[in-house]
Coordinates of C-alpha atoms and ligand atoms in Angstrom, one line a residue:
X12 CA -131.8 62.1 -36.1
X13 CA -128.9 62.1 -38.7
X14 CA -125.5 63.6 -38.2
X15 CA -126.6 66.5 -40.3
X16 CA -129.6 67.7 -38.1
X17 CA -127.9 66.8 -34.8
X18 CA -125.5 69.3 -36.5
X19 CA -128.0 72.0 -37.7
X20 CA -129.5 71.4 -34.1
X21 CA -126.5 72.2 -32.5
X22 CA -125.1 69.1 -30.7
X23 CA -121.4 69.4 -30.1
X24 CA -120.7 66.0 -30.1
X25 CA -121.8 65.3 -33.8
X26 CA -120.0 68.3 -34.7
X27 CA -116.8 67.3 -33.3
X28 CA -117.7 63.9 -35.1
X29 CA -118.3 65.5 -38.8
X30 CA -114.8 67.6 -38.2
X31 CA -112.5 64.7 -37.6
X32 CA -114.5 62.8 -40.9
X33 CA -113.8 66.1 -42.7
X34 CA -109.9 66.0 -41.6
X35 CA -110.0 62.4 -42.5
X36 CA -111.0 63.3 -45.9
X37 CA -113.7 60.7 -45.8
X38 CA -116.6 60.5 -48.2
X39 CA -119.3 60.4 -45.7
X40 CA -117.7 63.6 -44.3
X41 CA -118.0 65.1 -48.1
X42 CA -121.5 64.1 -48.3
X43 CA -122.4 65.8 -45.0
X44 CA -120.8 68.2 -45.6
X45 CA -122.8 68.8 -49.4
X46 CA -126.2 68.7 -47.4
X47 CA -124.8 71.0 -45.1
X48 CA -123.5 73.5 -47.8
X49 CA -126.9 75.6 -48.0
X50 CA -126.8 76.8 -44.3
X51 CA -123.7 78.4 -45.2
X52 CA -122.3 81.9 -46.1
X53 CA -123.4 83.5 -42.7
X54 CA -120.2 83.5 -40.9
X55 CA -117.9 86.2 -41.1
X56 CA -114.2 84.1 -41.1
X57 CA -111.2 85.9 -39.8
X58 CA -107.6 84.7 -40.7
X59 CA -104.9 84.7 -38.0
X60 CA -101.3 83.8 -39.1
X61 CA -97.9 85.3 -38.3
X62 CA -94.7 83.6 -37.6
X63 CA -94.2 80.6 -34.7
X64 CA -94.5 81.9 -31.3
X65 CA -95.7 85.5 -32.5
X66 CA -98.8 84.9 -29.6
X67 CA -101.3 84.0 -32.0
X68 CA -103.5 81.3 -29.9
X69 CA -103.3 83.8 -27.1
X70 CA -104.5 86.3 -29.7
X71 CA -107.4 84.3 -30.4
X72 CA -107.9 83.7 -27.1
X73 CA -108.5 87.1 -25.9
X74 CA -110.4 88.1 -29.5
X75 CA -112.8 85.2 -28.8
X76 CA -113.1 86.5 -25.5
X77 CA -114.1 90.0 -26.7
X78 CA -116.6 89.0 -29.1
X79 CA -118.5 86.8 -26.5
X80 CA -118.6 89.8 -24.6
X81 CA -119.7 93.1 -26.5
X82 CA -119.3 96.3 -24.1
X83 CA -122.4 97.7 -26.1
X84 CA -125.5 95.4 -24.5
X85 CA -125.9 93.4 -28.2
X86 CA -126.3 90.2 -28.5
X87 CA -122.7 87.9 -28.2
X88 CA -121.6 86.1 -31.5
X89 CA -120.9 82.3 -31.2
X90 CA -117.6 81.5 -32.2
X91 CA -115.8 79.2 -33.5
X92 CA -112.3 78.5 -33.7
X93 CA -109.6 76.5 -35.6
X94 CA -106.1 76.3 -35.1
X95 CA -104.3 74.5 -38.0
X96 CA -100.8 73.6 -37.7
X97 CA -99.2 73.2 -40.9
X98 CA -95.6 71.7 -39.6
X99 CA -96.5 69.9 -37.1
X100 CA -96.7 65.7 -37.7
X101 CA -98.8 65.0 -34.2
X102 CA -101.4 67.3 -33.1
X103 CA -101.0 66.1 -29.4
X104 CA -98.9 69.1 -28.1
X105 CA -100.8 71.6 -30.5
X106 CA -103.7 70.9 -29.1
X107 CA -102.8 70.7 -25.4
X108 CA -100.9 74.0 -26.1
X109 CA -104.2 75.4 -27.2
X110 CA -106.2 74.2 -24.5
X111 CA -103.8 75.8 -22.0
X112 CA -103.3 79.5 -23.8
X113 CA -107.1 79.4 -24.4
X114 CA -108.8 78.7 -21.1
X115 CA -110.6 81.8 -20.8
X116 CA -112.7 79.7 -23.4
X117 CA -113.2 77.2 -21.5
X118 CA -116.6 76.1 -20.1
X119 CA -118.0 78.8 -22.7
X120 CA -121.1 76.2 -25.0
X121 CA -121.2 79.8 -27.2
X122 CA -117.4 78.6 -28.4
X123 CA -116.1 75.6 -30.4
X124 CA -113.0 75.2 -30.4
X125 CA -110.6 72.5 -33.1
X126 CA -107.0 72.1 -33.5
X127 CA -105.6 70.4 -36.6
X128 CA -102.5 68.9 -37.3
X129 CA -101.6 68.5 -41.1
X130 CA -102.3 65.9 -42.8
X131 CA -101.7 65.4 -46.8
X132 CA -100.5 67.8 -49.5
X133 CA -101.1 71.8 -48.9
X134 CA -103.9 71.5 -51.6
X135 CA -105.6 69.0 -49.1
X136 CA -105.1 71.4 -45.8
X137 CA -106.7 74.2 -47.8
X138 CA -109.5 72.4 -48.8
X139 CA -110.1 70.3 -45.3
X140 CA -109.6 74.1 -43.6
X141 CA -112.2 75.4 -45.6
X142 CA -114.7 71.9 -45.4
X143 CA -114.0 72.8 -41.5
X144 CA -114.7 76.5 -42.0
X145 CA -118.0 75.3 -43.8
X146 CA -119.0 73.1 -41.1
X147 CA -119.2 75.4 -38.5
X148 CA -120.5 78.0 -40.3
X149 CA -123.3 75.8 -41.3
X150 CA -123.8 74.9 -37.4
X151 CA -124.5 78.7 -36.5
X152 CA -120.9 79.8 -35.6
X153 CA -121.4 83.8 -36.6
X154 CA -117.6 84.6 -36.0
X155 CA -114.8 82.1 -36.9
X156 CA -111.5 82.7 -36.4
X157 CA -108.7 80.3 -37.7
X158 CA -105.1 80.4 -36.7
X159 CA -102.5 78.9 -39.0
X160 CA -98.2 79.5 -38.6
X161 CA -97.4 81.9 -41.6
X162 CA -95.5 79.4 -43.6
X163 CA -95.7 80.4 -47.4
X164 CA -98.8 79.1 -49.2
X165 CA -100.7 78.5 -46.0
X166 CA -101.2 81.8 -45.4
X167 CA -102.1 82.7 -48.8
X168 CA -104.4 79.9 -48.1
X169 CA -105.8 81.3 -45.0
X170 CA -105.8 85.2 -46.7
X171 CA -108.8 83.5 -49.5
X172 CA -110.4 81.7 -46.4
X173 CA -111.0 84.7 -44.8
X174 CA -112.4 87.8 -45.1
X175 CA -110.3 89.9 -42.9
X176 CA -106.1 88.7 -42.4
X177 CA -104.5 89.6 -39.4
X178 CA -100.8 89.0 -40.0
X179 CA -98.6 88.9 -36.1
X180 CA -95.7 90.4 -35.7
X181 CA -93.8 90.1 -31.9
X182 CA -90.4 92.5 -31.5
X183 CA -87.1 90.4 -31.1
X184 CA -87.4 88.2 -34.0
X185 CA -85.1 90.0 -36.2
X186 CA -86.6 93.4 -36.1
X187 CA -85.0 94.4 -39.1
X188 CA -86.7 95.1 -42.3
X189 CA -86.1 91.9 -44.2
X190 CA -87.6 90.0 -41.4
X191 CA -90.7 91.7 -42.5
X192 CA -92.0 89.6 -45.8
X193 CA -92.8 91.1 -48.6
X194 CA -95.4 88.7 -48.8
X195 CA -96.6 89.3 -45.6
X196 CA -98.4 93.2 -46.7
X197 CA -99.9 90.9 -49.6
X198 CA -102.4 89.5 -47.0
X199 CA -102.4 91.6 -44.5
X200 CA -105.6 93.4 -43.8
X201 CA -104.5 94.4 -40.0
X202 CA -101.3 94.2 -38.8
X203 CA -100.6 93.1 -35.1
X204 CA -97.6 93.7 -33.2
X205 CA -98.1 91.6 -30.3
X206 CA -96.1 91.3 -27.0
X207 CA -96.2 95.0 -27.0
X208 CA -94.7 94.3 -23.6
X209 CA -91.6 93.3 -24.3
X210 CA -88.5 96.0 -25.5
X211 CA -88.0 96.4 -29.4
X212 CA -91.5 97.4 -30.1
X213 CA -90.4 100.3 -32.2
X214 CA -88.2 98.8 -34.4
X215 CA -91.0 96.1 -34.8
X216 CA -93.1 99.2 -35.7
X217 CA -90.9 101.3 -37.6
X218 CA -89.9 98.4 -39.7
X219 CA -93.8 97.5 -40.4
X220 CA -94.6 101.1 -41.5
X221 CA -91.8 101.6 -43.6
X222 CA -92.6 98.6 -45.6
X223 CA -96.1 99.9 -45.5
X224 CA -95.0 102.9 -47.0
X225 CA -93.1 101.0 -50.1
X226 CA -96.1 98.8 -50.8
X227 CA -99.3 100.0 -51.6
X228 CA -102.0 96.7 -50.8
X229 CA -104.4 96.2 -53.7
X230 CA -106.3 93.5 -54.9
X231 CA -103.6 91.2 -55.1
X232 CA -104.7 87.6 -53.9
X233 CA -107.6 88.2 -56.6
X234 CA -104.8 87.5 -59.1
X235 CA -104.3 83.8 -59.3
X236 CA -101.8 81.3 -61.1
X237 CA -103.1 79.6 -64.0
X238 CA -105.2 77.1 -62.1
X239 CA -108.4 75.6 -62.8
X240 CA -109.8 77.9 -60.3
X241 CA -108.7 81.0 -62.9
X242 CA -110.2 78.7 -65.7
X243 CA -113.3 79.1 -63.8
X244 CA -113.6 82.5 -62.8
X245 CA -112.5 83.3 -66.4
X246 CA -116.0 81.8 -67.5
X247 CA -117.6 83.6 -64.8
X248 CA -117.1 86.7 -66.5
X249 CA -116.4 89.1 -63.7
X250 CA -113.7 91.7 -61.9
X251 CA -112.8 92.9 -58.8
X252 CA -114.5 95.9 -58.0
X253 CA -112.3 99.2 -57.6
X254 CA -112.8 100.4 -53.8
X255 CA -112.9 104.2 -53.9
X256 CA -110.3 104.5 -51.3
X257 CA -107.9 102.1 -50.5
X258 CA -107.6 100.2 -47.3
X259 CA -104.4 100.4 -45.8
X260 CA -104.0 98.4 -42.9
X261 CA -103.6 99.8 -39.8
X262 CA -101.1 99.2 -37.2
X263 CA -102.5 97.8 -34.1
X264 CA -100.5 97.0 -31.0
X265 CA -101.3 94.0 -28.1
X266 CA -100.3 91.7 -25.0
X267 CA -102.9 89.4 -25.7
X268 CA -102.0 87.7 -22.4
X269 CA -103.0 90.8 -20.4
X270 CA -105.7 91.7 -23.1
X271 CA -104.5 94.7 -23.9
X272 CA -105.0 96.6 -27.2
X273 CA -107.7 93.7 -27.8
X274 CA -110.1 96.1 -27.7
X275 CA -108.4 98.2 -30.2
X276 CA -108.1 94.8 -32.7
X277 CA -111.7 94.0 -32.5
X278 CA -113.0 97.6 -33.4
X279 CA -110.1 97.6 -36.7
X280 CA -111.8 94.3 -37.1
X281 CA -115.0 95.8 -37.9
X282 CA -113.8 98.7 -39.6
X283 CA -112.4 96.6 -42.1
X284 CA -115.9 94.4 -42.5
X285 CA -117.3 97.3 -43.0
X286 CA -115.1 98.7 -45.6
X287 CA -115.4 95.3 -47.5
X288 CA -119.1 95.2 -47.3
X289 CA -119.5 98.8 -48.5
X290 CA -117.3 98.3 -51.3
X291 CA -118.6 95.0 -52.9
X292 CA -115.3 93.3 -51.9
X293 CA -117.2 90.7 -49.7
X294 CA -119.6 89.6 -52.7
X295 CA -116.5 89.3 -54.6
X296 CA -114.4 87.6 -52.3
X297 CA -117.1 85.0 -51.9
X298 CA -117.4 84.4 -55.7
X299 CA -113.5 84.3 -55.9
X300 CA -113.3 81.8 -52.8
X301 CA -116.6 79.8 -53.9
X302 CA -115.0 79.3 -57.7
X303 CA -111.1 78.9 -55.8
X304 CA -112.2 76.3 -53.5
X305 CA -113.9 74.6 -56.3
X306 CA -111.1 74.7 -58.7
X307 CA -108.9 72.9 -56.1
X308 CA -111.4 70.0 -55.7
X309 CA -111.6 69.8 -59.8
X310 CA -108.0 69.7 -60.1
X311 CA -107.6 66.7 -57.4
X312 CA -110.1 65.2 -58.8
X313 CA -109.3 65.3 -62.4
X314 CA -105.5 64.5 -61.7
X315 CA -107.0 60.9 -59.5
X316 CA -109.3 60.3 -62.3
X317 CA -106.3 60.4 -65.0
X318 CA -104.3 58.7 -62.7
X319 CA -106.2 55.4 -62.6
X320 CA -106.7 55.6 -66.1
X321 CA -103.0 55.0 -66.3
X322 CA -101.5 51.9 -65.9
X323 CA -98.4 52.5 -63.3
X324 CA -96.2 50.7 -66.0
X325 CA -96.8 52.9 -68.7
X326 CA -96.5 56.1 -66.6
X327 CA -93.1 54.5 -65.2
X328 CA -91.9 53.5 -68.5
X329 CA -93.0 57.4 -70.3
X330 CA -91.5 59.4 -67.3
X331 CA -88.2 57.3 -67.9
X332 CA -87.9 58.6 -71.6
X333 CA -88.1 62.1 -70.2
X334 CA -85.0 61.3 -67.9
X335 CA -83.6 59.5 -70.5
X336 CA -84.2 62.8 -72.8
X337 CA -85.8 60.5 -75.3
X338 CA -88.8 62.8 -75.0
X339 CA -89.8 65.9 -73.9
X340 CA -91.9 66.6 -70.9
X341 CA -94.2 67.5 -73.1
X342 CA -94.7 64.8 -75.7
X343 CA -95.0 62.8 -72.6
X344 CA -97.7 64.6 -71.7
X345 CA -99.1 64.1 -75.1
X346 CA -98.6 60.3 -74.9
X347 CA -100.7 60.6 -71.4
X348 CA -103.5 62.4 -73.4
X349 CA -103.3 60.4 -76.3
X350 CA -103.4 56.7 -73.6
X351 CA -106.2 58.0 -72.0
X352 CA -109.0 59.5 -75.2
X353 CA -107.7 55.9 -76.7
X354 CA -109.2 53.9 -73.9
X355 CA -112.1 56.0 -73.2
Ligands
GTP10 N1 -94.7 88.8 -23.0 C1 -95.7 88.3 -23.7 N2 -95.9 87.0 -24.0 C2 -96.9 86.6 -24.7 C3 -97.8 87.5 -25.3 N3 -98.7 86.8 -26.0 C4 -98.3 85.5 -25.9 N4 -97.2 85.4 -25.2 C5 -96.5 84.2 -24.8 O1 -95.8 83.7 -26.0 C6 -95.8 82.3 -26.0 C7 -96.4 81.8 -27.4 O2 -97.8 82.1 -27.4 P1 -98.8 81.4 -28.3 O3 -100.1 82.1 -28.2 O4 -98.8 80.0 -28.1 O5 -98.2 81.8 -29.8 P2 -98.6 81.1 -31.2 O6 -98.2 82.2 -32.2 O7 -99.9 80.6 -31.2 O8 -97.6 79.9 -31.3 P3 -97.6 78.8 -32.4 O9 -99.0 78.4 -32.6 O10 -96.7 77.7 -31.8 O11 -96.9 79.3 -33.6 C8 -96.6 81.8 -24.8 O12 -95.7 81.5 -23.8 C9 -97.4 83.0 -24.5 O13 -97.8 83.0 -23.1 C10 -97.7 88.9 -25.0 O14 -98.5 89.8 -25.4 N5 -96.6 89.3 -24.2
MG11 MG1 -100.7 78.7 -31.7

């Protein structure tokens, strides 16, 4: 049997296999990972990210827990979890971290569980997180929860992963109002003030819904830079649809190390799936993250492909004119254009 089947047949072991070839980048990873493409777009992927310390594992943790066992007789989802950590250089303490705050996991062959340290540029985590995301989606993981520190474009990243953001917010870490990002209501689709245990939860809260009240949430990660990935969706000819009423995400508070409020998180959870499903939003997230995630690969890939067309000389030589001022950025841009139609 090939890695693929052992995959679609649900052994763990070639699972955890194809994840460390996808991290790795590897080509045979990339090829599995194509024939594996078609089984996927069944999993429902929800984002977790919030600053370090906030509780987020633990989140996960007890969420995981609650959706492996439903109070309401159905059927449990199998779920699978990553945890990337963008700053981190060794995934050794991440990942023994992980195994500590989520032992209620433990033991559980309806859960997979991954940590990932970072490795290359931010492009590259996005696309591995999402080659992960498509792995275990393809192996029958319903739910998948990913966990990532809120650190500028990673969450962004994880906010066009998933389908619904929880952004985590824990009282004492500078409760006041610029501590909450602007950014942060951007991705937010649930906010969760965790370690509702400790003193300071108010402020937390206060602050949270007075931003809430100066922003009003749209559509906003649907509006991309001028990537490939908008050169794409450009030629796709579509829009976001217009939701007749707005979400505006709720306020939910948790001590996800007594499981408390998680409960509470799960049900907003499914509120919001059902709010994007009723509105079209999921059919057009999927086309945005479908034509984003291809974008990104087109854009490494074009940028390697010029780059070996290049001769390191000649690049050295040009970019030293434009420190020079001899040229401008953009005649040197011109000369790279101009190298590489010449040889082709
Ligand atoms: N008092 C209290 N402590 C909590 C709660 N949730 C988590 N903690 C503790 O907070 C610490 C950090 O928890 P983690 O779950 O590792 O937080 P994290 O956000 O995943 O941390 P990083 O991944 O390192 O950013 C641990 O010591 C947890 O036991 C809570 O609700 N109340
Ligand atoms: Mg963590």
């Amino acid at each position: 049997m090939g890695l693929v089947d052992e995959i679609l047949s649900g052994k763990r072991l070639s699972l955890a296999r194809l994840l460390t070839q996808i991290e790795n980048e590897t080509t045979a990873g990339r090829e599995a990972l194509s024939e594996l493409y078609p089984y996927t777009g069944h999993a429902y992927v929800i984002g977790i990210t919030g600053a370090p310390g906030t509780g987020k594992s633990s989140l996960v943790n007890s969420l995981a827990y609650a959706f492996r066992h439903p109070d309401d007789g159905k059927p449990a989802p199998r779920v699978g979890i990553i945890a990337v950590d963008p700053s981190s250089p060794f995934s050794g303490g991440a990942i023994l971290g992980d195994r500590v705050r989520m032992k209620d996991l433990a033991g559980d062959t309806g859960v997979f569980i991954r940590s990932m340290a970072t490795r290359g540029s931010l492009g590259g985590l996005a696309a591995t997180t999402a080659g992960m995301v498509e792995v275990l989606d393809a192996a029958g993981f319903e739910i998948i929860l990913v966990e990532t520190v809120g650190a500028g474009q990673s969450e962004i990243d994880i906010a066009r992963l998933a389908h619904t953001t929880l952004v985590v917010e824990a009282p004492g870490l500078g409760d006041d109002i610029q501590a909450i990002k602007a950014g942060i209501l951007e991705i937010a689709d649930i906010l969760v003030i965790n370690k509702a245990d400790l003193p300071g939860i108010e402020i937390t809260e206060r602050a949270l819904k007075a931003s809430l009240d100066l922003a009003h949430p749209t559509l906003h990660l649907f509006r991309i830079d001028k990537t490939s990935a908008a050169i794409l969706l450009e030629g796709m000819q579509i829009s976001a649809p217009t939701p007749t009423d707005l979400w505006i995400p709720p306020i939910v508070k948790t001590i996800a190390t007594q499981k408390t409020g998680v409960a509470e998180l799960k049900q907003s959870i499914l509120e919001h799936r059902r709010y994007i499903e009723q509105n079209g939003l999921k059919h057009f997230q999927e086309v945005f993250r479908t034509a984003y995630e291809t974008g990104v690969l087109l854009e490494e890939a074009l940028l390697s492909n010029w780059r070996q067309d290049i001769p390191g000389i000649e690049l050295q030589e040009t970019l030293h004119k434009v420190y020079a001022r001899e040229i401008s950025p953009w005649e040197a841009v011109q000369r790279f254009m101009h190298a590489r139609t010449a040889r082709s």
